[in-house]
Amino acid sequence: MIFKPRPKQAEVLKYQRGKMGVSAVPGSGKTRTLSYLAAKLVAKIKDDQEVLIVTLVNSAVDHFARQVADFVKEAGLLPGFGYRVRTLHGLSNDIVRERPALVGLQEGFQIVDERESDEILEDATLTWVKNNPNSIDRYISQNTNENEYQKIRQNYWPGEVTNICRSFIKQAKDLQLSPEEVRRGLDRFGQPLDLAAMGWEVYAAYQRGLTYRGGVDFQDLMRLALHALELDPQYLERLQYRWAYILEDEAQDSSQLQEDILRKLVGKKGNWVRVGDPNQAIYETFTTADPEQLRQFLREKGVQARELPNSGRSTESIITLANELIAFAGRHPSEAVRERQALQPPLVLPTPKGDPQPNPPDDPSLIYLREERYTPAEEIDAVIRSLQGWLPKNPDKTAAVLVPRNDRGAELVGRLKKEGIEAVELLRSTSSTRETAGALALILRQLSEPLNPMWLAKVYEVWRRDERDDPNEKPRLEAVMHLLRNCRQIEDFVYPYGADWLDVNPEAYTLMQQDEMLRDRILAFRQLIQRWHKAVILPIDQLILTIAQELFITEADLAIAYSLAVILRHDSEIHPEWRLPNFVDELINVAKNKRRVAGLSEDDTGFDPDAHRGKVTVATMHRAKGLEWDRVYLMSVNNYDFPSDEPQDTFIGERWFVRD
């Protein structure tokens, strides 16, 4: 479609040089506008220069690259030349890779990914908790009984320490504070700060873990990139010349450190366009991003402030509701909420008359606010009933259910499948990934605890999993599982010596005599277990693939098993001391949606809702940003997930066991 700029978009496209800030509402076409501007600027620069486009996530990089290439081609230029599209992490990597020695790194330094970073952090926090066994006593409610105390201390406190220290380390690195500088600050302060001291100890241990691996994490990468720019003025000058224009997308989700890097690259007289919406600053939930950075930039002397207020994405009733939320934040009864100014103008405006993307026809009844007090299970039931009524009538439409957390989404997907509703997942992992990981975890657990009859029965259930929902086969499945659970000497079944346990055990003998097909299945299962027991000596990836070849049939399941095998092999290289129980724990993390398996979801390559008409997309609210569906359900819109009046609300961010 030919790009026909709206009047407000045309104002942005008049940009020639200097600094410009653009506050863009949802659905205002900011990506298209920024891409078109980039293509215009490519025609102005010299042959040895580039327009640098910086955005937040990898999927946005691909989207930008495609749009800029199309506009560049339309202008009669060669796509792929004269511009570069990078995430801020990718840009930092470019800067450091070009001069690693400048910041004390070797040429082939390793970037530790998020998963490995989490492992190092968890090791550091568990060591700290072990060395400080009574650390929770300062924070736990005084009326906690002994049983509760022990449960919290063992099951909840280590995870809480990890979360606190993760935030502490991110903030320290954003402020460019090393563990040594944090320690000096604590010493200067002179008063005891127990949580800060805890954060410092874990931070120091975490950095030692990175150093031992010869690596840096993503936060270090940005910190070192800024350091490199500060250390070598000539290198900085060369980069400033190379990137004649810098266009920044999603600027509301930049941190102080990210902004400092771009300010260095722009310099005092450089060209910098920042586009974002402070009201969409979703990443500040779990990063050091701060939308106030963009607001301050828009107020900065010498910055051309522009707005993209028109949105063709939604009906006018939805726009009115969004604007009322912005207004409500300004008149909130809580002074603390008003002062924070979480939501601010510009308000969202409908598109002007004759716009190529007009607003959908308005129907106020299509906004439906449910005020019932649901339990979590009742809320899922209500959504499913609504979908069951709507989907058959709208097979050509798109629908989504948005949830606040991945585990809630996984629970919903399970229920949708039971009701025969086809679901597409935009979660940390897909249900098929979780099911495959769960099946492999059960088998590895049986191999690591071969004398436990419960795990033997569970493995049989996994092997015959297709029979669980078959009313004719389910009784036979349950009969065999009951038999195996009551096998006191597992070796008598798996490796019979002399008389066969299946013949001498009365229950087993009766079952085998009555059902010849069942007898064949049990004997085949025994042979399968014997083969898997012999395969235990293989490296973990080969063991996983050996099991998968006999357990799974579909290409999708086999592909997932292969990906899991690669991940566990990587884990085994990092942790040569790991044994089967450790790998079981990792697979359980995937099965419980606590660990993401890259490359196995559509989100890894970009998601198109229109490709899934007649189905239901289940996504977290964070993941759904920028996507559009015909019908959307927002779940968990309550004071627990979205606290409104902080002194009164009990909300998810508060740990129930913490004092006061």
XYZ file of C-alpha atoms in Angstrom:
660
model
C 0.000 0.000 0.000
C 1.343 3.441 -0.965
C 2.216 5.450 2.146
C -0.007 8.532 2.369
C 1.132 10.453 5.470
C -1.436 11.966 7.803
C -0.976 15.679 8.571
C 0.811 14.910 11.869
C 2.990 12.283 10.187
C 3.864 14.799 7.477
C 5.122 17.199 10.193
C 7.514 14.508 11.428
C 8.678 13.784 7.878
C 9.714 17.440 7.424
C 12.641 16.741 9.761
C 16.027 17.723 8.325
C 18.581 17.766 11.167
C 19.097 18.225 14.917
C 17.163 16.579 17.717
C 13.491 15.666 17.497
C 11.229 13.857 19.957
C 7.971 12.285 18.832
C 5.266 11.195 21.258
C 3.261 8.543 19.374
C 0.032 6.922 20.592
C -0.765 3.222 19.996
C -1.709 2.506 16.382
C -0.416 5.853 15.096
C 1.809 4.278 12.419
C 5.068 5.306 14.101
C 7.055 2.361 12.669
C 5.922 3.183 9.145
C 6.604 6.882 9.650
C 10.072 6.249 11.093
C 10.886 3.798 8.285
C 9.834 6.326 5.644
C 11.905 9.025 7.347
C 14.913 6.683 7.423
C 14.592 6.059 3.680
C 14.440 9.829 3.037
C 17.567 10.419 5.112
C 19.489 7.614 3.360
C 19.290 9.677 0.170
C 20.982 12.631 1.947
C 24.048 10.984 3.489
C 27.487 10.314 2.012
C 28.555 6.935 0.644
C 30.592 6.061 3.747
C 27.837 6.995 6.195
C 24.733 5.238 7.535
C 21.383 6.002 9.076
C 21.326 4.036 12.337
C 17.905 2.771 13.426
C 17.797 1.508 16.998
C 14.856 -0.455 18.373
C 14.031 -2.607 21.370
C 13.605 -6.271 20.373
C 14.899 -8.574 17.629
C 11.481 -9.090 16.016
C 11.189 -5.292 15.568
C 14.598 -5.260 13.858
C 13.321 -7.577 11.119
C 10.111 -5.569 10.744
C 12.001 -2.277 10.425
C 14.550 -3.721 8.016
C 11.769 -4.914 5.676
C 9.889 -1.600 5.732
C 12.995 0.554 5.254
C 14.135 -1.706 2.390
C 10.761 -1.270 0.656
C 10.874 2.538 0.940
C 14.527 2.683 -0.117
C 13.681 0.580 -3.167
C 10.759 2.866 -4.022
C 13.180 5.816 -3.926
C 15.326 4.081 -6.553
C 18.150 3.216 -4.135
C 19.747 -0.120 -3.349
C 18.097 -1.941 -0.380
C 20.460 -2.962 2.425
C 22.920 -0.088 1.932
C 23.135 3.245 3.742
C 21.286 2.158 6.881
C 21.687 -0.240 9.774
C 18.907 -1.586 12.051
C 20.006 -2.812 15.492
C 18.703 -3.444 18.967
C 20.473 -1.474 21.693
C 22.152 -4.687 22.830
C 23.197 -5.447 19.264
C 24.559 -1.936 18.842
C 26.574 -2.276 22.067
C 27.961 -5.569 20.777
C 29.022 -3.869 17.519
C 30.846 -1.156 19.449
C 32.661 -3.519 21.824
C 33.505 -6.138 19.159
C 35.273 -3.515 17.097
C 37.616 -2.587 19.972
C 37.421 -5.285 22.715
C 40.943 -4.634 24.036
C 39.888 -1.068 24.816
C 37.686 -2.359 27.657
C 39.914 -5.246 28.735
C 38.242 -8.057 26.779
C 39.800 -10.689 24.545
C 38.917 -10.876 20.852
C 36.650 -13.900 21.243
C 34.865 -12.861 24.426
C 31.641 -14.689 25.259
C 28.241 -13.058 25.767
C 26.426 -14.958 28.494
C 22.759 -15.344 27.555
C 19.866 -14.717 29.914
C 19.488 -18.376 30.855
C 23.118 -18.865 31.805
C 23.105 -15.510 33.576
C 20.156 -16.711 35.666
C 22.030 -19.899 36.545
C 25.062 -17.937 37.769
C 22.782 -15.658 39.792
C 20.890 -18.575 41.348
C 24.159 -20.249 42.356
C 25.313 -16.997 43.981
C 22.048 -16.426 45.859
C 21.780 -20.026 47.080
C 25.313 -19.777 48.448
C 24.411 -16.535 50.211
C 21.232 -18.029 51.707
C 23.175 -21.075 52.895
C 25.802 -18.833 54.525
C 23.088 -16.653 56.110
C 20.543 -19.224 57.332
C 18.623 -16.796 59.561
C 18.542 -13.884 57.106
C 14.770 -14.147 56.682
C 14.152 -13.485 60.380
C 14.444 -9.706 59.868
C 11.597 -9.671 57.352
C 9.134 -12.456 58.133
C 5.829 -11.768 59.895
C 6.120 -12.250 63.648
C 2.945 -14.343 63.946
C 4.295 -17.053 61.588
C 4.167 -20.512 63.192
C 7.127 -22.914 63.099
C 5.814 -25.101 60.243
C 5.089 -22.073 58.081
C 8.459 -20.566 58.961
C 10.377 -23.643 57.810
C 8.318 -23.905 54.608
C 8.880 -20.227 53.736
C 12.568 -20.408 54.600
C 13.157 -23.419 52.353
C 10.698 -22.858 49.488
C 10.126 -19.110 49.135
C 12.988 -17.140 50.627
C 15.735 -18.295 48.186
C 13.577 -17.255 45.226
C 12.830 -13.901 46.815
C 16.537 -13.254 47.420
C 17.217 -14.103 43.761
C 14.555 -11.646 42.541
C 15.800 -8.839 44.800
C 19.418 -9.377 43.778
C 18.546 -9.572 40.075
C 16.951 -6.116 40.309
C 19.822 -4.826 42.448
C 22.455 -5.953 39.926
C 20.564 -4.527 36.939
C 20.203 -1.178 38.694
C 23.848 -1.121 39.797
C 25.030 -1.835 36.245
C 22.664 0.774 34.828
C 24.313 3.281 37.194
C 27.723 1.899 36.090
C 28.630 0.830 39.622
C 30.991 -2.105 40.040
C 30.742 -4.351 43.152
C 33.787 -2.519 44.557
C 32.096 0.876 44.090
C 28.920 -0.394 45.758
C 30.997 -1.630 48.714
C 32.713 1.745 49.033
C 29.316 3.440 49.003
C 28.050 1.191 51.794
C 31.165 1.918 53.845
C 30.757 5.673 53.353
C 27.114 5.534 54.415
C 28.131 4.096 57.765
C 24.717 2.728 58.785
C 23.647 -0.920 58.321
C 21.675 -1.516 55.111
C 20.993 -5.251 55.239
C 19.297 -5.667 51.852
C 21.877 -3.494 50.078
C 24.690 -5.469 51.728
C 23.016 -8.682 50.575
C 22.755 -7.274 47.047
C 26.424 -6.308 47.074
C 27.587 -9.778 48.214
C 25.538 -11.562 45.559
C 26.583 -8.996 42.909
C 30.262 -9.643 43.694
C 29.753 -13.432 43.519
C 27.785 -13.068 40.271
C 30.579 -11.045 38.649
C 33.127 -13.646 39.738
C 30.980 -16.276 38.018
C 30.998 -14.236 34.793
C 34.754 -13.705 35.007
C 35.329 -17.432 35.552
C 33.476 -18.108 32.290
C 35.356 -15.349 30.479
C 32.068 -13.695 29.597
C 29.898 -10.611 29.968
C 26.129 -10.315 30.306
C 23.889 -7.952 28.320
C 24.079 -5.202 30.946
C 27.888 -5.426 30.965
C 27.878 -5.190 27.187
C 26.127 -1.817 27.270
C 28.244 -0.564 30.174
C 31.434 -1.526 28.329
C 30.188 0.033 25.082
C 29.761 3.366 26.847
C 33.161 2.915 28.499
C 34.786 2.318 25.101
C 33.238 5.510 23.727
C 34.542 7.471 26.712
C 38.070 6.027 26.550
C 38.863 6.671 22.882
C 37.720 10.062 21.493
C 38.988 9.191 18.011
C 36.964 5.973 17.920
C 33.911 7.925 19.095
C 34.471 10.582 16.436
C 34.691 7.892 13.756
C 31.379 6.350 14.856
C 29.700 9.763 15.050
C 30.685 10.382 11.444
C 29.619 6.882 10.342
C 26.136 7.217 11.828
C 25.067 10.579 10.501
C 21.499 10.131 11.747
C 20.241 8.061 14.675
C 16.552 7.135 14.757
C 15.393 5.518 18.000
C 12.145 3.548 18.224
C 10.339 2.608 21.478
C 12.300 5.315 23.294
C 9.966 5.096 26.300
C 11.625 1.772 27.183
C 15.206 3.080 27.200
C 17.230 3.025 30.402
C 19.665 5.706 31.554
C 22.600 3.619 30.328
C 21.053 3.132 26.887
C 20.345 6.838 26.591
C 23.917 7.681 27.627
C 25.285 5.501 24.791
C 23.101 7.205 22.186
C 23.918 10.681 23.545
C 27.620 9.905 23.123
C 27.089 8.724 19.550
C 24.974 11.774 18.680
C 27.336 14.312 20.253
C 26.508 17.986 20.749
C 25.682 18.734 17.118
C 24.432 15.358 15.896
C 21.085 14.252 14.492
C 18.800 12.210 16.759
C 15.108 11.342 16.419
C 13.447 9.605 19.379
C 9.983 8.118 18.931
C 7.935 6.495 21.673
C 4.882 6.609 23.906
C 5.452 7.074 27.668
C 2.022 5.528 28.232
C 3.243 2.245 26.709
C 6.320 1.810 28.896
C 5.713 -1.873 29.595
C 9.342 -2.906 29.988
C 9.858 -0.826 33.133
C 8.008 -3.685 34.872
C 11.085 -5.918 34.716
C 13.997 -3.796 33.439
C 15.623 -0.502 34.434
C 13.721 1.329 31.676
C 12.164 4.647 32.686
C 9.647 6.551 30.485
C 10.647 9.782 32.244
C 13.785 9.771 30.070
C 11.669 10.355 26.960
C 9.481 12.960 28.695
C 12.555 14.942 29.751
C 13.966 14.711 26.231
C 10.741 16.156 24.789
C 11.065 19.131 27.179
C 14.778 19.610 26.483
C 15.956 22.914 25.007
C 16.654 22.628 21.287
C 14.522 19.476 20.796
C 11.769 19.675 18.188
C 8.730 18.145 19.941
C 6.155 16.449 17.710
C 3.102 14.251 18.253
C 1.489 11.361 16.391
C -1.935 11.396 18.083
C -4.109 9.792 15.380
C -4.806 6.066 15.628
C -6.783 3.990 13.159
C -6.383 0.792 15.160
C -9.472 0.947 17.367
C -13.080 2.076 17.456
C -13.818 5.510 18.916
C -15.354 3.916 22.021
C -12.097 2.101 22.786
C -10.191 5.343 22.170
C -12.530 7.145 24.587
C -11.917 4.458 27.204
C -8.125 4.761 26.776
C -8.298 8.549 27.107
C -10.444 8.259 30.231
C -7.766 6.051 31.788
C -5.158 8.765 31.088
C -7.456 11.390 32.624
C -8.229 9.152 35.628
C -4.507 8.833 36.416
C -4.335 12.630 36.663
C -7.228 12.907 39.121
C -6.532 9.688 41.059
C -7.574 9.876 44.748
C -4.083 8.820 45.826
C -1.622 11.722 45.855
C 1.274 9.282 45.340
C -0.304 7.995 42.120
C -0.977 11.523 40.848
C 2.592 12.613 41.559
C 4.050 9.647 39.695
C 2.207 10.738 36.524
C 2.227 7.219 35.137
C -0.099 8.185 32.268
C 0.031 11.554 30.515
C -1.220 13.232 27.320
C -1.222 13.258 24.349
C -4.681 11.777 24.185
C -5.499 9.366 21.372
C -7.395 10.927 18.446
C -9.304 9.090 15.701
C -7.958 9.311 12.167
C -8.929 12.318 10.005
C -11.552 12.017 7.286
C -10.352 10.219 4.150
C -7.512 8.435 5.980
C -6.294 5.214 4.295
C -6.620 3.428 7.657
C -9.966 4.661 9.016
C -11.196 3.658 12.453
C -13.472 0.594 12.506
C -17.218 1.370 12.721
C -18.026 2.328 16.305
C -20.213 0.189 18.534
C -20.038 1.017 22.267
C -21.618 -2.339 23.127
C -18.447 -4.079 21.903
C -16.653 -2.875 25.047
C -17.860 -5.111 27.846
C -16.653 -4.692 31.416
C -17.392 -7.686 33.642
C -17.772 -6.625 37.260
C -18.343 -10.087 38.758
C -15.936 -11.251 41.455
C -14.540 -14.371 39.807
C -12.246 -16.944 41.278
C -9.386 -17.741 38.851
C -11.173 -20.930 37.733
C -14.506 -19.125 37.283
C -12.838 -16.445 35.179
C -11.431 -19.052 32.779
C -14.882 -20.716 32.593
C -16.503 -17.376 31.689
C -13.990 -16.671 28.915
C -14.373 -20.173 27.473
C -18.182 -19.909 27.456
C -17.925 -16.597 25.621
C -15.496 -18.032 23.047
C -17.710 -21.071 22.500
C -20.547 -18.731 21.576
C -18.490 -16.361 19.393
C -16.017 -18.517 17.448
C -18.523 -20.642 15.455
C -20.226 -17.436 14.255
C -16.947 -15.725 13.304
C -14.641 -18.286 11.625
C -12.979 -15.544 9.545
C -12.149 -13.287 12.518
C -9.157 -13.116 14.873
C -9.404 -13.447 18.650
C -6.980 -13.193 21.558
C -7.045 -13.761 25.300
C -4.423 -11.679 27.104
C -3.138 -12.753 30.507
C -0.748 -11.051 32.949
C 1.626 -14.016 33.399
C 2.904 -17.007 31.438
C 1.729 -19.601 33.974
C -1.819 -18.251 33.795
C -1.663 -18.491 30.005
C -0.471 -22.090 30.164
C -3.384 -22.965 32.458
C -5.843 -21.350 30.040
C -4.370 -23.185 27.029
C -4.836 -26.490 28.846
C -8.506 -25.736 29.429
C -9.057 -24.582 25.846
C -7.618 -27.856 24.551
C -9.930 -29.867 26.803
C -12.879 -27.952 25.358
C -11.722 -28.610 21.792
C -10.854 -24.955 21.084
C -7.731 -24.540 18.966
C -5.233 -22.216 20.643
C -2.119 -20.443 19.343
C 0.400 -19.514 22.022
C 2.491 -16.384 22.493
C 3.919 -17.473 25.833
C 7.406 -18.279 27.096
C 6.940 -21.790 25.714
C 4.194 -23.616 23.816
C 2.025 -26.354 25.308
C 3.635 -28.944 23.012
C 7.083 -27.865 24.246
C 5.929 -28.087 27.860
C 4.329 -31.499 27.333
C 7.410 -32.882 25.562
C 9.715 -31.555 28.292
C 7.401 -32.946 30.980
C 7.374 -36.404 29.382
C 11.166 -36.506 29.093
C 11.530 -35.243 32.670
C 9.392 -38.115 33.985
C 11.430 -40.699 32.103
C 14.752 -39.246 33.278
C 13.419 -39.196 36.822
C 12.588 -42.908 36.593
C 16.071 -43.601 35.246
C 17.621 -41.632 38.122
C 15.351 -43.331 40.724
C 14.890 -46.797 39.176
C 13.568 -48.420 42.389
C 10.613 -46.046 42.812
C 7.417 -47.774 41.544
C 5.527 -44.470 41.258
C 7.884 -43.200 38.534
C 7.666 -46.524 36.683
C 3.870 -46.207 36.565
C 4.154 -42.592 35.405
C 6.503 -43.587 32.565
C 3.986 -46.192 31.417
C 1.322 -43.470 31.382
C 3.591 -41.223 29.285
C 4.302 -44.074 26.887
C 0.553 -44.754 26.454
C -0.492 -41.085 26.794
C -2.883 -41.213 23.833
C -5.097 -43.588 25.826
C -5.764 -41.126 28.650
C -8.708 -39.506 26.863
C -10.024 -42.711 25.240
C -12.971 -44.045 27.307
C -12.377 -47.585 25.988
C -8.650 -47.657 26.738
C -8.490 -45.592 29.911
C -9.573 -48.453 32.274
C -6.804 -50.691 30.876
C -4.249 -47.889 31.261
C -5.281 -47.338 34.886
C -5.167 -51.072 35.610
C -1.545 -51.369 34.452
C -0.535 -48.211 36.325
C -2.106 -49.585 39.522
C -0.229 -52.839 39.009
C 3.138 -51.099 38.546
C 2.611 -48.759 41.496
C 2.213 -51.790 43.738
C 5.334 -53.556 42.476
C 7.510 -53.631 45.614
C 10.645 -54.967 43.905
C 11.017 -53.112 40.617
C 13.914 -55.302 39.507
C 11.577 -58.339 39.647
C 9.524 -56.726 36.893
C 12.249 -55.070 34.801
C 14.886 -57.841 35.040
C 13.133 -61.052 36.180
C 15.512 -63.718 37.436
C 14.041 -67.211 37.485
C 10.246 -66.974 37.796
C 8.740 -63.948 36.035
C 7.024 -61.506 38.421
C 4.235 -61.101 35.882
C 3.463 -64.807 36.321
C 3.851 -65.125 40.095
C 2.032 -61.931 41.150
C -1.700 -62.824 41.369
C -2.970 -59.424 40.181
C -0.498 -59.331 37.282
C -1.205 -62.951 36.326
C -4.976 -62.386 36.251
C -4.635 -59.203 34.214
C -2.318 -60.830 31.683
C -4.541 -63.903 31.273
C -7.693 -61.867 30.752
C -6.266 -59.500 28.130
C -3.700 -60.827 25.656
C -3.233 -57.418 23.980
C -2.490 -55.873 27.363
C 0.056 -58.629 28.039
C 1.880 -57.744 24.804
C 1.924 -54.053 25.778
C 3.355 -54.760 29.231
C 6.086 -56.995 27.785
C 6.925 -54.349 25.167
C 7.091 -51.720 27.929
C 9.529 -53.877 29.893
C 11.825 -54.154 26.866
C 11.598 -50.378 26.377
C 12.607 -49.691 30.012
C 15.516 -52.128 29.696
C 16.819 -50.320 26.593
C 16.505 -46.910 28.274
C 18.334 -48.196 31.367
C 21.215 -49.337 29.183
C 21.295 -45.916 27.454
C 21.898 -44.068 30.752
C 25.657 -44.170 30.179
C 25.286 -41.994 27.048
C 25.882 -38.203 27.151
C 22.665 -36.369 28.049
C 21.876 -35.168 24.511
C 22.270 -38.665 23.063
C 20.159 -40.101 25.868
C 17.363 -37.615 25.130
C 17.448 -38.412 21.398
C 17.471 -42.178 22.084
C 14.357 -41.848 24.258
C 12.659 -39.445 21.835
C 12.999 -41.804 18.860
C 10.966 -44.456 20.683
C 8.572 -42.114 22.467
C 7.494 -39.549 19.866
C 6.023 -39.932 16.401
C 5.291 -36.434 15.068
C 7.980 -34.272 13.498
C 7.045 -31.396 15.830
C 7.652 -33.452 18.991
C 10.920 -34.825 17.616
C 12.067 -31.291 16.732
C 11.295 -30.100 20.255
C 13.162 -33.075 21.736
C 16.158 -32.244 19.538
C 16.136 -28.615 20.738
C 15.923 -29.763 24.350
C 18.824 -32.168 23.767
C 20.961 -29.309 22.430
C 20.105 -27.141 25.446
C 20.916 -29.898 27.946
C 24.184 -30.655 26.162
C 25.108 -26.985 26.560
C 24.173 -27.209 30.254
C 26.370 -30.288 30.665
C 29.339 -28.445 29.155
C 28.900 -25.566 31.600
C 28.220 -27.920 34.537
C 30.287 -31.091 34.014
C 29.376 -32.182 37.556
C 25.640 -32.409 36.742
C 23.870 -35.776 36.925
C 20.399 -36.920 35.851
C 18.489 -35.156 38.700
C 19.932 -31.801 37.580
C 18.751 -32.344 34.007
C 15.352 -33.412 35.337
C 15.091 -30.046 37.122
C 15.911 -28.178 33.909
C 13.247 -30.056 31.950
C 10.744 -29.381 34.717
C 11.512 -25.648 34.416
C 10.586 -25.846 30.734
C 7.470 -27.908 31.511
C 6.378 -25.343 34.118
C 6.930 -22.430 31.709
C 9.863 -21.100 33.737
C 12.417 -21.524 30.969
C 12.072 -20.515 27.345
C 13.196 -22.712 24.457
C 14.338 -20.372 21.685
C 13.232 -21.032 18.134
C 10.116 -23.061 18.989
C 7.463 -20.336 18.911
C 6.208 -18.018 16.201
C 7.198 -15.090 18.360
C 10.833 -15.866 17.572
C 10.301 -14.881 13.937
C 7.397 -12.426 14.142
C 3.701 -13.134 14.709
C 0.833 -12.422 12.321
C -2.656 -12.639 13.936
C -4.302 -12.812 10.494
C -2.631 -16.178 9.896
C -4.742 -17.653 12.726
C -8.322 -16.695 11.883
C -10.933 -18.773 13.656
C -8.477 -19.722 16.418
C -7.673 -18.188 19.802
C -4.294 -16.594 20.479
C -3.235 -16.758 24.123
C -0.593 -14.157 24.935
C 0.775 -12.213 27.850
C -0.157 -8.547 27.834
C 3.509 -7.622 27.374
C 3.899 -9.907 24.358
C 0.754 -8.556 22.680
C 2.101 -5.020 22.332
C 1.645 -3.710 18.794
C -0.517 -6.627 17.628
C -4.156 -6.350 16.546
C -7.145 -8.736 16.782
C -10.857 -8.385 16.062
C -11.838 -9.546 19.553
C -9.702 -9.313 22.694
C -10.292 -10.583 26.221
C -8.277 -8.948 29.022
C -8.082 -11.305 31.986
C -7.200 -10.570 35.621
C -8.165 -6.893 35.440
C -8.366 -6.522 39.209
C -6.612 -4.761 42.082
C -4.369 -7.759 42.709
C -2.711 -7.751 39.278
C -3.181 -3.992 38.747
C -3.088 -2.218 42.133
C -5.041 1.034 42.096
C -5.040 2.412 45.644
C -1.683 1.247 46.965
C -2.102 1.673 50.757
C -5.237 -0.504 50.693
C -4.594 -3.001 47.905
C -2.939 -6.356 48.392
C -1.208 -7.028 45.099
C 0.925 -9.615 43.373
C 4.190 -7.737 43.912
C 3.846 -8.088 47.677
C 5.103 -11.285 49.274
C 2.483 -12.561 51.704
C 5.047 -13.676 54.300
C 6.878 -10.332 54.631
C 6.343 -8.289 57.804
C 4.239 -5.117 57.502
